[in-house]
CSV table of C-alpha atoms in Angstrom, one decimal:
chain,number,residue,atom,x,y,z
A,196,MET,CA,11.2,4.2,-22.4
A,197,ALA,CA,8.5,4.4,-19.8
A,198,GLN,CA,8.3,1.8,-17.1
A,199,LEU,CA,5.8,0.4,-14.6
A,200,HIS,CA,7.2,0.4,-11.1
A,201,TYR,CA,5.8,-1.4,-8.0
A,202,ARG,CA,7.3,-0.6,-4.6
A,203,HIS,CA,5.9,-2.5,-1.6
A,204,ALA,CA,6.3,-2.9,2.1
A,205,ALA,CA,4.3,-3.6,5.3
A,206,MET,CA,2.4,-0.9,7.1
A,207,ASN,CA,4.3,1.8,8.9
A,208,SER,CA,7.2,1.6,6.5
A,209,GLY,CA,6.8,5.1,4.9
A,210,LYS,CA,5.2,4.2,1.6
A,211,SER,CA,2.9,7.2,1.5
A,212,THR,CA,5.7,9.5,2.6
A,213,MET,CA,7.7,8.2,-0.4
A,214,VAL,CA,4.7,8.7,-2.7
A,215,LEU,CA,4.6,12.4,-1.7
A,216,GLN,CA,8.4,12.7,-2.1
A,217,TYR,CA,8.1,11.3,-5.6
A,218,ARG,CA,5.4,13.8,-6.4
A,219,HIS,CA,7.5,16.7,-5.1
A,220,THR,CA,10.7,15.6,-6.9
A,221,TYR,CA,9.1,15.1,-10.3
A,222,ALA,CA,7.2,18.4,-10.1
A,223,ALA,CA,10.4,20.2,-9.2
A,224,CYS,CA,11.9,18.8,-12.5
A,225,GLY,CA,9.0,20.4,-14.4
A,226,ARG,CA,7.2,17.1,-15.2
A,227,ARG,CA,3.5,17.0,-15.2
A,228,GLY,CA,2.2,14.1,-13.1
A,229,LEU,CA,-1.1,12.8,-11.8
A,230,LEU,CA,-1.3,11.6,-8.2
A,231,MET,CA,-3.9,8.9,-7.6
A,232,THR,CA,-5.1,6.8,-4.7
A,233,ARG,CA,-7.7,4.3,-3.7
A,234,LEU,CA,-9.2,3.9,-0.2
A,235,ASP,CA,-6.7,6.0,1.8
A,236,ARG,CA,-7.4,5.6,5.5
A,237,ALA,CA,-7.8,9.4,5.9
A,238,GLY,CA,-10.7,9.7,3.4
A,239,THR,CA,-11.5,10.1,-0.3
A,240,GLY,CA,-9.2,11.9,-2.7
A,241,ILE,CA,-6.2,12.2,-0.4
A,242,VAL,CA,-2.8,10.7,0.1
A,243,SER,CA,-1.9,10.9,3.8
A,244,SER,CA,1.3,9.9,5.7
A,245,ARG,CA,1.5,8.9,9.3
A,246,ILE,CA,4.1,11.6,9.9
A,247,GLY,CA,1.6,14.2,9.0
A,248,LEU,CA,2.2,14.9,5.3
A,249,ALA,CA,-0.8,14.9,2.9
A,250,ALA,CA,-1.8,15.9,-0.6
A,251,ASP,CA,-4.9,16.0,-2.7
A,252,ALA,CA,-5.2,13.1,-5.1
A,253,LEU,CA,-7.5,11.7,-7.7
A,254,GLU,CA,-9.6,8.9,-6.1
A,255,ILE,CA,-9.8,5.7,-8.2
A,256,GLY,CA,-13.2,4.2,-8.3
A,257,ALA,CA,-13.7,0.4,-8.1
A,258,THR,CA,-14.7,0.2,-11.8
A,259,ALA,CA,-12.7,3.1,-13.2
A,260,ASP,CA,-10.8,2.6,-16.5
A,261,LEU,CA,-7.4,4.0,-15.6
A,262,THR,CA,-6.2,4.3,-19.2
A,263,GLU,CA,-9.1,6.5,-20.0
A,264,LEU,CA,-9.0,8.4,-16.7
A,265,VAL,CA,-5.4,9.4,-17.3
A,266,LEU,CA,-5.6,10.2,-21.0
A,267,THR,CA,-8.7,12.4,-20.6
A,268,GLN,CA,-7.3,14.7,-18.0
A,269,PRO,CA,-7.7,18.3,-18.9
A,270,GLY,CA,-4.6,20.5,-19.7
A,271,ALA,CA,-1.2,19.5,-20.8
A,272,ARG,CA,-0.3,15.8,-21.3
A,273,VAL,CA,0.4,13.8,-18.2
A,274,ASP,CA,3.9,12.2,-18.5
A,275,HIS,CA,3.8,10.2,-15.3
A,276,VAL,CA,1.3,8.7,-12.8
A,277,ILE,CA,1.9,8.0,-9.1
A,278,VAL,CA,-0.5,5.6,-7.4
A,279,ASP,CA,-0.8,5.0,-3.7
A,280,GLU,CA,-2.6,2.1,-2.1
A,281,ALA,CA,-2.1,0.1,-5.3
A,282,GLN,CA,-3.0,-3.1,-3.5
A,283,PHE,CA,-6.7,-2.1,-3.8
A,284,LEU,CA,-6.6,-1.9,-7.6
A,285,SER,CA,-8.3,-4.7,-9.5
A,286,PRO,CA,-6.1,-6.8,-11.8
A,287,GLU,CA,-7.9,-5.2,-14.8
A,288,GLN,CA,-6.8,-1.8,-13.5
A,289,VAL,CA,-3.2,-2.9,-13.2
A,290,ASP,CA,-3.4,-4.0,-16.9
A,291,GLN,CA,-4.7,-0.6,-17.7
A,292,LEU,CA,-1.7,1.0,-16.0
A,293,ALA,CA,0.6,-1.3,-18.1
A,294,ALA,CA,-1.2,0.0,-21.2
A,295,LEU,CA,-0.4,3.6,-20.2
A,296,VAL,CA,3.3,2.6,-20.1
A,297,ASP,CA,3.4,0.4,-23.3
A,298,ASP,CA,1.1,2.3,-25.6
A,299,HIS,CA,1.4,5.9,-24.4
A,300,ASP,CA,5.0,6.1,-23.0
A,301,ILE,CA,3.8,7.3,-19.5
A,302,ASP,CA,5.8,6.3,-16.5
A,303,VAL,CA,3.7,4.7,-13.7
A,304,PHE,CA,4.9,4.4,-10.1
A,305,THR,CA,2.8,2.3,-7.8
A,306,PHE,CA,3.1,1.8,-4.0
A,307,GLY,CA,1.2,-0.5,-1.8
A,308,LEU,CA,1.1,-3.5,0.5
A,309,LEU,CA,2.1,-6.9,-0.8
A,310,SER,CA,-0.2,-9.0,1.4
A,311,ASP,CA,-3.3,-8.6,3.6
A,312,PHE,CA,-3.8,-9.4,7.3
A,313,ARG,CA,-4.2,-13.1,6.5
A,314,GLY,CA,-0.7,-13.2,4.8
A,315,LEU,CA,-2.3,-13.6,1.3
A,316,GLN,CA,-1.5,-11.3,-1.7
A,317,PHE,CA,-4.0,-8.7,-2.7
A,318,PRO,CA,-5.2,-9.4,-6.3
A,319,GLY,CA,-3.9,-6.0,-7.4
A,320,SER,CA,-0.5,-6.6,-5.8
A,321,ALA,CA,-0.3,-10.1,-7.4
A,322,ARG,CA,-0.9,-8.6,-10.8
A,323,LEU,CA,1.7,-5.9,-10.3
A,324,VAL,CA,4.3,-8.4,-9.3
A,325,VAL,CA,3.7,-10.2,-12.6
A,326,LEU,CA,3.5,-7.1,-14.9
A,327,ALA,CA,5.8,-4.5,-13.3
A,328,ASP,CA,9.1,-3.8,-15.0
A,329,ILE,CA,10.6,-3.0,-11.5
A,330,VAL,CA,9.4,-4.6,-8.3
A,331,GLU,CA,11.2,-3.5,-5.2
A,332,ALA,CA,10.7,-3.9,-1.4
A,333,LEU,CA,11.2,-0.6,0.4
A,334,GLN,CA,14.3,-0.6,2.5
A,335,VAL,CA,12.8,0.9,5.6
A,336,TYR,CA,11.4,-1.9,7.6
A,337,PRO,CA,9.1,-1.4,10.6
A,338,MET,CA,9.9,-3.5,13.6
A,339,CYS,CA,7.9,-6.4,15.1
A,340,TRP,CA,7.5,-6.2,18.9
A,341,CYS,CA,10.4,-8.7,19.2
A,342,GLY,CA,12.8,-6.4,17.4
A,343,GLN,CA,13.0,-8.3,14.1
A,344,PRO,CA,12.0,-6.6,10.8
A,345,ALA,CA,8.3,-6.8,10.3
A,346,ARG,CA,7.0,-7.8,6.9
A,347,MET,CA,3.5,-9.1,7.8
A,348,ASN,CA,0.3,-7.1,8.5
A,349,ALA,CA,-2.0,-8.4,11.2
A,350,ARG,CA,-5.5,-7.4,12.3
A,351,VAL,CA,-6.2,-7.4,16.0
A,352,VAL,CA,-9.8,-7.4,17.4
A,353,SER,CA,-10.1,-6.8,21.2
A,354,GLY,CA,-6.5,-7.7,21.7
A,355,THR,CA,-6.6,-11.0,19.7
A,356,MET,CA,-5.1,-11.5,16.2
A,357,VAL,CA,-7.7,-12.7,13.7
A,358,ARG,CA,-7.3,-14.4,10.4
A,359,ASP,CA,-10.8,-14.0,8.9
A,360,GLY,CA,-13.2,-11.2,8.0
A,361,ASP,CA,-13.5,-8.6,5.3
A,362,THR,CA,-10.2,-8.0,3.5
A,363,VAL,CA,-10.6,-4.2,3.6
A,364,VAL,CA,-11.4,-2.3,6.8
A,365,LEU,CA,-10.5,1.3,6.6
A,366,GLY,CA,-10.7,4.6,8.5
A,367,ASP,CA,-11.9,4.8,12.1
A,368,THR,CA,-12.2,1.1,13.0
A,369,GLY,CA,-13.0,1.7,16.6
A,370,ALA,CA,-11.1,0.9,19.8
A,371,ASP,CA,-11.5,-2.8,19.4
A,372,VAL,CA,-10.1,-3.2,15.9
A,373,GLY,CA,-6.6,-2.3,14.9
A,374,TYR,CA,-3.5,-3.4,12.9
A,375,VAL,CA,0.0,-4.2,13.9
A,376,VAL,CA,3.0,-5.3,11.9
A,377,LEU,CA,4.8,-8.5,12.8
A,378,CYS,CA,7.7,-10.7,11.7
A,379,ARG,CA,6.8,-14.0,10.0
A,380,ARG,CA,7.4,-16.0,13.2
A,381,HIS,CA,4.9,-14.1,15.3
A,382,HIS,CA,2.4,-13.7,12.5
A,383,ARG,CA,2.4,-17.5,12.2
A,384,ALA,CA,2.1,-17.9,15.9
A,385,GLY,CA,-0.7,-15.4,16.2
A,386,ARG,CA,1.1,-13.3,18.8
A,387,PRO,CA,0.5,-9.6,18.0
A,388,TYR,CA,2.1,-8.4,21.3
A,389,GLY,CA,5.0,-9.2,23.5
A,390,ALA,CA,4.7,-10.8,27.0
A,391,ASP,CA,4.5,-7.5,28.8
A,392,ARG,CA,1.5,-6.4,26.8
A,393,GLU,CA,-0.1,-9.8,27.1
A,394,ARG,CA,0.3,-9.9,30.9
A,395,ALA,CA,-1.2,-6.4,31.1
A,396,ALA,CA,-4.2,-7.6,29.2
A,397,GLU,CA,-4.9,-10.5,31.5
A,398,PRO,CA,-7.6,-10.1,34.2
A,399,VAL,CA,-6.3,-9.3,37.6
A,400,SER,CA,-7.0,-12.1,40.1
A,401,ALA,CA,-8.7,-11.2,43.4
């Protein structure tokens, strides 16, 4: 029987690399899949990995009906769907993925962040945790600056961690806006960098 999978982790953990590996492995077995994404940092209609791998993908629009989108693809029947950046899906779109599994026997593999820079779940991620047959944290953890496993995403503006603003900021954010991954302790403390980095950022006294 088909299943709905959700695999999640913080940034820099290799999610998109695993997405591309799934795509390669299933294609090598002769299965016909559909690679989909939403709001990849590299642009529209692409799955990109920080290690340099990339592949064309079907971009998911904000109001797209994913059941209809998959079932109306030209050519042979799609037997599995792989979705990157699944945290950006709406809860309704997650329900549509579940319908592909339950009503059409199509395996669905989704990958994404569990929480945003504020430490709150994305609506799409929250719905996936409820509906997915298999929910797993990726076993490759990025490291916080302190050396502990990092499971929290943080937004940094001009060197300072922020907890408000638009949930989604993508692409070239400029030199003053960036993201880091932190352990829970330092996310709670609002410390995106270690002491050496903080001292380097302080103004030099005359």
